[in-house]
Amino acid sequence: MASRPVVQVRSLEGESTSTLPLPAVFTAPIRNDVVAQIHKSVAKNRRQAYSVAENAGHQTSAESWGTGRAVARIPRVGGGGTSRSGQAAFGNMCRGGRMFAPTKIWRKWHVKVNLNQKRFATVSAVAATALPSLVLARGHRIESVSEIPLVVSSAVESITKTKAAVAALQGLQAHADVSKVIASKKIRAGKGKARGRKHRQRRGPLIVYNEDNGLVRAFRNIPGVETANVRSLNLLQLAPGGHLGRFVIWTEGAFAQLDEVFGTYEKASTLKKGYTLPISKITNPDVTRIINSDEIQSVVRAAGSKTTKRPFSQKKNPLKNRSVLYSLNPYAKAQIKAAQSVERKSAKAKSEPLVKAGEGFLTTLQSA
């Protein structure tokens, strides 16, 4: 293309200071099916192994009573003087017994994911961050943000105090998304509240930087705000839950590095060996407009008369319908023809008059 779209670079106060060309990664195809599938697989690689205790359900002495006592042969607790004695034990159907197929920590927890597919999903997630409709649909409060994608001068990378970080977000009109996160904090339902994850809340903006000169330390205590290096973008952060459209704030240095990190359609990436951006199957997704265009309609055949197909196929009896019979048995035509020939000969023979016996035959018959 002759010229590339440009994006405004904002100061910490929100004023435009310069422009940068839009990196090619933002024009990559957005495939939510690929992102959802890869996110589901990659998220499994952070799971913590769990299992029941190896001796759970077997911490009692129990032995079967055997046959002849009109009870099941399940092991039973010995002793007397307590309601526990005589009760069944060990089995998965027993109270206090072990579970069926006790879980083990050597289960296959991790999932291998194709590297090119992971890169495709990451590229799609990055491209989706530049569409305000997807960012709004994900629930981010960006109504007052001046532009998406939002690029901030590299001075934000040198912020070391959280107070200054909050002031920067307010100057960029991005603090409304943080306020949404603060208001969304709820106590988790279920046992997770007793396992070190008592609260749950929404996700806020993601700060992507080039050099960390104090930025991570400054922003880490703001609720919902996450940081990531442009050279190691993570799909779990770019599309939490497999949903596209994370609100991303790019630093000027990080935004300028995107063509080096992901490459373009003509030039391969310098950080990912031999990787170039995926190309869309079609450049214009408006297929209806293409079909109805003058160029296509001028060469296609005119629509014919509308025919209604019978919703069922009528069953015909081959014993009564000759065409169906011939399709099932091609030799039936010759058979019928031969049978008709024999029938005509027999009818002709019956129609001829009988020959009277001669006088010599009658004399011999009567003399006997």
GROMACS .gro file of C-alpha atoms in nm, residues 2-329:
model
  328
    2ALA     CA    1   0.115   0.353  -0.067
    3SER     CA    2   0.088   0.477   0.290
    4ARG     CA    3   0.041   0.322   0.629
    5PRO     CA    4  -0.201   0.437   0.897
    6VAL     CA    5  -0.042   0.620   1.187
    7VAL     CA    6  -0.117   0.622   1.558
    8GLN     CA    7  -0.082   0.919   1.790
    9VAL     CA    8   0.175   0.897   2.070
   10ARG     CA    9   0.033   1.047   2.390
   11SER     CA   10   0.217   1.216   2.672
   12LEU     CA   11   0.143   1.128   3.035
   13GLU     CA   12  -0.107   1.413   3.036
   14GLY     CA   13  -0.292   1.267   2.735
   15GLU     CA   14  -0.177   1.518   2.472
   16SER     CA   15  -0.054   1.410   2.129
   17THR     CA   16   0.323   1.455   2.086
   18SER     CA   17   0.415   1.253   1.775
   19THR     CA   18   0.297   0.970   1.550
   20LEU     CA   19   0.406   0.614   1.474
   21PRO     CA   20   0.311   0.395   1.177
   22LEU     CA   21   0.070   0.115   1.260
   23PRO     CA   22   0.261  -0.217   1.282
   24ALA     CA   23   0.160  -0.490   1.039
   25VAL     CA   24   0.058  -0.724   1.322
   26PHE     CA   25  -0.260  -0.519   1.373
   27THR     CA   26  -0.379  -0.618   1.024
   28ALA     CA   27  -0.339  -0.993   1.088
   29PRO     CA   28  -0.646  -1.218   1.063
   30ILE     CA   29  -0.850  -1.240   1.384
   31ARG     CA   30  -0.945  -1.602   1.450
   32ASN     CA   31  -1.143  -1.638   1.772
   33ASP     CA   32  -1.170  -2.015   1.718
   34VAL     CA   33  -0.790  -2.053   1.713
   35VAL     CA   34  -0.752  -1.825   2.016
   36ALA     CA   35  -1.011  -2.018   2.220
   37GLN     CA   36  -0.857  -2.357   2.137
   38ILE     CA   37  -0.496  -2.252   2.206
   39HIS     CA   38  -0.596  -2.068   2.524
   40LYS     CA   39  -0.766  -2.381   2.656
   41SER     CA   40  -0.449  -2.586   2.596
   42VAL     CA   41  -0.197  -2.328   2.719
   43ALA     CA   42  -0.395  -2.260   3.037
   44LYS     CA   43  -0.355  -2.625   3.135
   45ASN     CA   44   0.022  -2.580   3.163
   46ARG     CA   45  -0.017  -2.373   3.482
   47ARG     CA   46  -0.216  -2.629   3.676
   48GLN     CA   47  -0.092  -2.755   4.012
   49ALA     CA   48  -0.096  -3.130   4.055
   50TYR     CA   49  -0.340  -3.269   4.311
   51SER     CA   50  -0.442  -3.612   4.439
   52VAL     CA   51  -0.600  -3.780   4.738
   53ALA     CA   52  -0.378  -3.927   5.009
   54GLU     CA   53  -0.229  -4.261   4.908
   55ASN     CA   54  -0.362  -4.433   5.221
   56ALA     CA   55  -0.701  -4.257   5.226
   57GLY     CA   56  -0.982  -4.504   5.302
   58HIS     CA   57  -0.740  -4.778   5.410
   59GLN     CA   58  -0.654  -4.646   5.755
   60THR     CA   59  -0.838  -4.923   5.936
   61SER     CA   60  -0.795  -5.296   5.986
   62ALA     CA   61  -1.075  -5.476   5.804
   63GLU     CA   62  -1.118  -5.829   5.683
   64SER     CA   63  -1.395  -6.010   5.501
   65TRP     CA   64  -1.616  -6.243   5.704
   66GLY     CA   65  -1.623  -6.482   5.413
   67THR     CA   66  -1.930  -6.679   5.308
   68GLY     CA   67  -2.197  -6.844   5.519
   69ARG     CA   68  -2.306  -6.548   5.728
   70ALA     CA   69  -2.564  -6.406   5.486
   71VAL     CA   70  -2.373  -6.079   5.436
   72ALA     CA   71  -2.167  -5.941   5.151
   73ARG     CA   72  -1.805  -6.045   5.129
   74ILE     CA   73  -1.678  -5.685   5.151
   75PRO     CA   74  -1.404  -5.634   5.415
   76ARG     CA   75  -1.551  -5.539   5.753
   77VAL     CA   76  -1.404  -5.360   6.054
   78GLY     CA   77  -1.325  -5.596   6.341
   79GLY     CA   78  -1.370  -5.555   6.714
   80GLY     CA   79  -1.679  -5.477   6.915
   81GLY     CA   80  -1.834  -5.226   7.153
   82THR     CA   81  -1.874  -4.959   6.885
   83SER     CA   82  -2.099  -4.896   6.588
   84ARG     CA   83  -1.793  -4.900   6.361
   85SER     CA   84  -1.726  -5.270   6.419
   86GLY     CA   85  -1.882  -5.482   6.153
   87GLN     CA   86  -1.920  -5.194   5.910
   88ALA     CA   87  -1.794  -5.240   5.555
   89ALA     CA   88  -1.464  -5.070   5.469
   90PHE     CA   89  -1.215  -5.003   5.188
   91GLY     CA   90  -1.459  -5.020   4.894
   92ASN     CA   91  -1.559  -4.714   4.697
   93MET     CA   92  -1.925  -4.787   4.778
   94CYS     CA   93  -1.857  -4.787   5.154
   95ARG     CA   94  -1.885  -4.500   5.399
   96GLY     CA   95  -1.532  -4.403   5.494
   97GLY     CA   96  -1.384  -4.605   5.209
   98ARG     CA   97  -1.150  -4.489   4.932
   99MET     CA   98  -1.271  -4.334   4.608
  100PHE     CA   99  -1.282  -4.529   4.284
  101ALA     CA  100  -0.951  -4.500   4.093
  102PRO     CA  101  -0.779  -4.265   4.343
  103THR     CA  102  -0.626  -3.962   4.172
  104LYS     CA  103  -0.247  -3.952   4.137
  105ILE     CA  104  -0.010  -3.660   4.095
  106TRP     CA  105   0.149  -3.823   3.790
  107ARG     CA  106  -0.157  -3.752   3.578
  108LYS     CA  107  -0.081  -3.592   3.239
  109TRP     CA  108  -0.140  -3.230   3.335
  110HIS     CA  109   0.039  -3.045   3.056
  111VAL     CA  110  -0.058  -3.021   2.689
  112LYS     CA  111   0.184  -2.982   2.402
  113VAL     CA  112   0.080  -2.698   2.171
  114ASN     CA  113   0.207  -2.640   1.819
  115LEU     CA  114   0.443  -2.339   1.822
  116ASN     CA  115   0.308  -2.188   1.500
  117GLN     CA  116  -0.048  -2.214   1.632
  118LYS     CA  117   0.053  -2.040   1.956
  119ARG     CA  118   0.206  -1.758   1.753
  120PHE     CA  119  -0.106  -1.739   1.533
  121ALA     CA  120  -0.325  -1.709   1.843
  122THR     CA  121  -0.099  -1.441   1.993
  123VAL     CA  122  -0.098  -1.241   1.669
  124SER     CA  123  -0.479  -1.262   1.649
  125ALA     CA  124  -0.511  -1.145   2.009
  126VAL     CA  125  -0.279  -0.849   1.943
  127ALA     CA  126  -0.475  -0.752   1.633
  128ALA     CA  127  -0.802  -0.766   1.828
  129THR     CA  128  -0.673  -0.513   2.082
  130ALA     CA  129  -0.687  -0.245   1.808
  131LEU     CA  130  -1.062  -0.280   1.750
  132PRO     CA  131  -1.264  -0.061   1.991
  133SER     CA  132  -1.577  -0.268   1.933
  134LEU     CA  133  -1.408  -0.585   2.060
  135VAL     CA  134  -1.248  -0.403   2.354
  136LEU     CA  135  -1.584  -0.256   2.454
  137ALA     CA  136  -1.758  -0.590   2.408
  138ARG     CA  137  -1.512  -0.744   2.652
  139GLY     CA  138  -1.628  -0.498   2.919
  140HIS     CA  139  -1.344  -0.246   2.932
  141ARG     CA  140  -1.431   0.116   3.005
  142ILE     CA  141  -1.266   0.301   2.717
  143GLU     CA  142  -1.541   0.549   2.631
  144SER     CA  143  -1.317   0.844   2.725
  145VAL     CA  144  -0.992   0.706   2.578
  146SER     CA  145  -0.876   0.922   2.289
  147GLU     CA  146  -0.760   0.641   2.059
  148ILE     CA  147  -0.732   0.265   2.030
  149PRO     CA  148  -0.461   0.136   2.019
  150LEU     CA  149  -0.339   0.366   2.296
  151VAL     CA  150   0.033   0.451   2.271
  152VAL     CA  151   0.211   0.640   2.550
  153SER     CA  152   0.551   0.803   2.541
  154SER     CA  153   0.840   0.599   2.676
  155ALA     CA  154   0.858   0.828   2.980
  156VAL     CA  155   0.602   0.600   3.146
  157GLU     CA  156   0.867   0.326   3.163
  158SER     CA  157   1.065   0.538   3.413
  159ILE     CA  158   0.778   0.579   3.662
  160THR     CA  159   0.875   0.426   3.996
  161LYS     CA  160   0.589   0.534   4.224
  162THR     CA  161   0.237   0.396   4.224
  163LYS     CA  162   0.099   0.744   4.288
  164ALA     CA  163   0.259   0.866   3.964
  165ALA     CA  164   0.131   0.557   3.782
  166VAL     CA  165  -0.227   0.629   3.891
  167ALA     CA  166  -0.186   0.993   3.781
  168ALA     CA  167  -0.065   0.870   3.439
  169LEU     CA  168  -0.371   0.648   3.398
  170GLN     CA  169  -0.596   0.937   3.492
  171GLY     CA  170  -0.422   1.164   3.242
  172LEU     CA  171  -0.480   0.904   2.969
  173GLN     CA  172  -0.849   0.872   3.066
  174ALA     CA  173  -0.783   0.502   3.134
  175HIS     CA  174  -0.847   0.504   3.509
  176ALA     CA  175  -1.218   0.433   3.455
  177ASP     CA  176  -1.122   0.075   3.375
  178VAL     CA  177  -0.934   0.050   3.705
  179SER     CA  178  -1.237   0.187   3.890
  180LYS     CA  179  -1.445  -0.088   3.727
  181VAL     CA  180  -1.201  -0.346   3.863
  182ILE     CA  181  -1.213  -0.203   4.214
  183ALA     CA  182  -1.594  -0.205   4.214
  184SER     CA  183  -1.605  -0.565   4.089
  185LYS     CA  184  -1.415  -0.722   4.380
  186LYS     CA  185  -1.626  -1.005   4.526
  187ILE     CA  186  -1.572  -1.294   4.762
  188ARG     CA  187  -1.524  -1.614   4.567
  189ALA     CA  188  -1.794  -1.879   4.582
  190GLY     CA  189  -1.679  -2.225   4.686
  191LYS     CA  190  -1.382  -2.369   4.868
  192GLY     CA  191  -1.135  -2.151   4.680
  193LYS     CA  192  -1.189  -1.877   4.937
  194ALA     CA  193  -1.014  -2.100   5.193
  195ARG     CA  194  -0.727  -2.183   4.957
  196GLY     CA  195  -0.555  -1.849   4.922
  197ARG     CA  196  -0.784  -1.701   4.655
  198LYS     CA  197  -1.061  -1.545   4.862
  199HIS     CA  198  -1.149  -1.263   4.621
  200ARG     CA  199  -1.219  -1.244   4.249
  201GLN     CA  200  -1.229  -0.937   4.027
  202ARG     CA  201  -1.232  -0.820   3.664
  203ARG     CA  202  -0.925  -0.758   3.449
  204GLY     CA  203  -0.800  -0.405   3.391
  205PRO     CA  204  -0.558  -0.260   3.133
  206LEU     CA  205  -0.243  -0.441   3.024
  207ILE     CA  206   0.072  -0.225   3.007
  208VAL     CA  207   0.315  -0.347   2.739
  209TYR     CA  208   0.663  -0.200   2.775
  210ASN     CA  209   1.002  -0.221   2.605
  211GLU     CA  210   1.239  -0.151   2.895
  212ASP     CA  211   1.153  -0.181   3.263
  213ASN     CA  212   1.300   0.118   3.440
  214GLY     CA  213   1.064   0.093   3.737
  215LEU     CA  214   0.734   0.053   3.552
  216VAL     CA  215   0.657  -0.299   3.679
  217ARG     CA  216   0.712  -0.201   4.042
  218ALA     CA  217   0.498   0.113   4.000
  219PHE     CA  218   0.197  -0.053   3.838
  220ARG     CA  219   0.193  -0.390   4.016
  221ASN     CA  220  -0.014  -0.271   4.313
  222ILE     CA  221  -0.294  -0.113   4.107
  223PRO     CA  222  -0.595  -0.349   4.103
  224GLY     CA  223  -0.646  -0.525   3.771
  225VAL     CA  224  -0.343  -0.370   3.599
  226GLU     CA  225  -0.091  -0.614   3.452
  227THR     CA  226   0.242  -0.559   3.277
  228ALA     CA  227   0.416  -0.753   3.001
  229ASN     CA  228   0.733  -0.720   2.797
  230VAL     CA  229   0.675  -0.675   2.425
  231ARG     CA  230   0.921  -0.958   2.349
  232SER     CA  231   0.731  -1.213   2.558
  233LEU     CA  232   0.362  -1.142   2.512
  234ASN     CA  233   0.139  -1.405   2.669
  235LEU     CA  234  -0.191  -1.521   2.523
  236LEU     CA  235  -0.330  -1.568   2.876
  237GLN     CA  236  -0.288  -1.192   2.929
  238LEU     CA  237  -0.384  -1.075   2.580
  239ALA     CA  238  -0.707  -1.278   2.574
  240PRO     CA  239  -0.808  -1.377   2.930
  241GLY     CA  240  -1.054  -1.664   2.928
  242GLY     CA  241  -1.000  -1.702   2.553
  243HIS     CA  242  -1.198  -1.380   2.489
  244LEU     CA  243  -1.048  -1.131   2.245
  245GLY     CA  244  -1.025  -0.757   2.306
  246ARG     CA  245  -0.801  -0.683   2.606
  247PHE     CA  246  -0.746  -0.314   2.672
  248VAL     CA  247  -0.372  -0.269   2.607
  249ILE     CA  248  -0.164   0.042   2.671
  250TRP     CA  249   0.154   0.037   2.461
  251THR     CA  250   0.465   0.233   2.539
  252GLU     CA  251   0.627   0.410   2.245
  253GLY     CA  252   0.930   0.180   2.249
  254ALA     CA  253   0.718  -0.134   2.267
  255PHE     CA  254   0.490  -0.021   1.984
  256ALA     CA  255   0.790   0.049   1.759
  257GLN     CA  256   0.929  -0.301   1.835
  258LEU     CA  257   0.623  -0.493   1.714
  259ASP     CA  258   0.744  -0.519   1.353
  260GLU     CA  259   1.072  -0.663   1.481
  261VAL     CA  260   0.899  -0.907   1.716
  262PHE     CA  261   0.633  -1.042   1.479
  263GLY     CA  262   0.767  -0.938   1.140
  264THR     CA  263   0.555  -0.820   0.849
  265TYR     CA  264   0.401  -0.983   0.544
  266GLU     CA  265   0.724  -0.925   0.347
  267LYS     CA  266   0.995  -0.936   0.617
  268ALA     CA  267   1.047  -1.219   0.866
  269SER     CA  268   1.069  -1.158   1.240
  270THR     CA  269   1.414  -1.093   1.385
  271LEU     CA  270   1.328  -1.256   1.719
  272LYS     CA  271   1.128  -1.555   1.593
  273LYS     CA  272   1.338  -1.740   1.337
  274GLY     CA  273   1.177  -1.752   0.993
  275TYR     CA  274   0.835  -1.636   1.118
  276THR     CA  275   0.616  -1.411   0.906
  277LEU     CA  276   0.262  -1.296   0.974
  278PRO     CA  277  -0.025  -1.525   0.868
  279ILE     CA  278  -0.217  -1.410   0.562
  280SER     CA  279  -0.596  -1.389   0.549
  281LYS     CA  280  -0.777  -1.637   0.326
  282ILE     CA  281  -0.976  -1.348   0.179
  283THR     CA  282  -0.889  -0.980   0.195
  284ASN     CA  283  -1.251  -0.863   0.182
  285PRO     CA  284  -1.475  -1.050   0.426
  286ASP     CA  285  -1.792  -0.894   0.281
  287VAL     CA  286  -1.876  -1.196   0.062
  288THR     CA  287  -2.232  -1.074  -0.007
  289ARG     CA  288  -2.101  -0.752  -0.158
  290ILE     CA  289  -1.855  -0.946  -0.373
  291ILE     CA  290  -2.125  -1.178  -0.509
  292ASN     CA  291  -2.360  -0.888  -0.587
  293SER     CA  292  -2.088  -0.681  -0.754
  294ASP     CA  293  -2.121  -0.594  -1.126
  295GLU     CA  294  -1.804  -0.786  -1.211
  296ILE     CA  295  -1.942  -1.114  -1.076
  297GLN     CA  296  -2.303  -1.069  -1.182
  298SER     CA  297  -2.200  -0.992  -1.542
  299VAL     CA  298  -2.050  -1.339  -1.593
  300VAL     CA  299  -2.275  -1.567  -1.388
  301ARG     CA  300  -2.568  -1.750  -1.543
  302ALA     CA  301  -2.915  -1.612  -1.489
  303ALA     CA  302  -3.119  -1.778  -1.218
  304GLY     CA  303  -3.350  -2.047  -1.352
  305SER     CA  304  -3.707  -2.121  -1.257
  306LYS     CA  305  -3.754  -2.226  -0.901
  307THR     CA  306  -3.817  -2.597  -0.866
  308THR     CA  307  -3.952  -2.756  -0.555
  309LYS     CA  308  -3.807  -3.093  -0.477
  310ARG     CA  309  -4.039  -3.353  -0.338
  311PRO     CA  310  -3.956  -3.394   0.031
  312PHE     CA  311  -3.960  -3.773  -0.003
  313SER     CA  312  -3.892  -4.029  -0.273
  314GLN     CA  313  -4.202  -4.220  -0.382
  315LYS     CA  314  -4.160  -4.598  -0.359
  316LYS     CA  315  -4.268  -4.779  -0.674
  317ASN     CA  316  -4.343  -5.150  -0.705
  318PRO     CA  317  -4.110  -5.317  -0.959
  319LEU     CA  318  -4.369  -5.595  -1.011
  320LYS     CA  319  -4.611  -5.336  -1.149
  321ASN     CA  320  -4.378  -5.068  -1.285
  322ARG     CA  321  -4.171  -5.192  -1.579
  323SER     CA  322  -3.919  -4.902  -1.575
  324VAL     CA  323  -3.831  -4.970  -1.211
  325LEU     CA  324  -3.808  -5.343  -1.285
  326TYR     CA  325  -3.568  -5.286  -1.577
  327SER     CA  326  -3.347  -5.063  -1.360
  328LEU     CA  327  -3.327  -5.337  -1.097
  329ASN     CA  328  -3.293  -5.629  -1.343
   0.00000   0.00000   0.00000
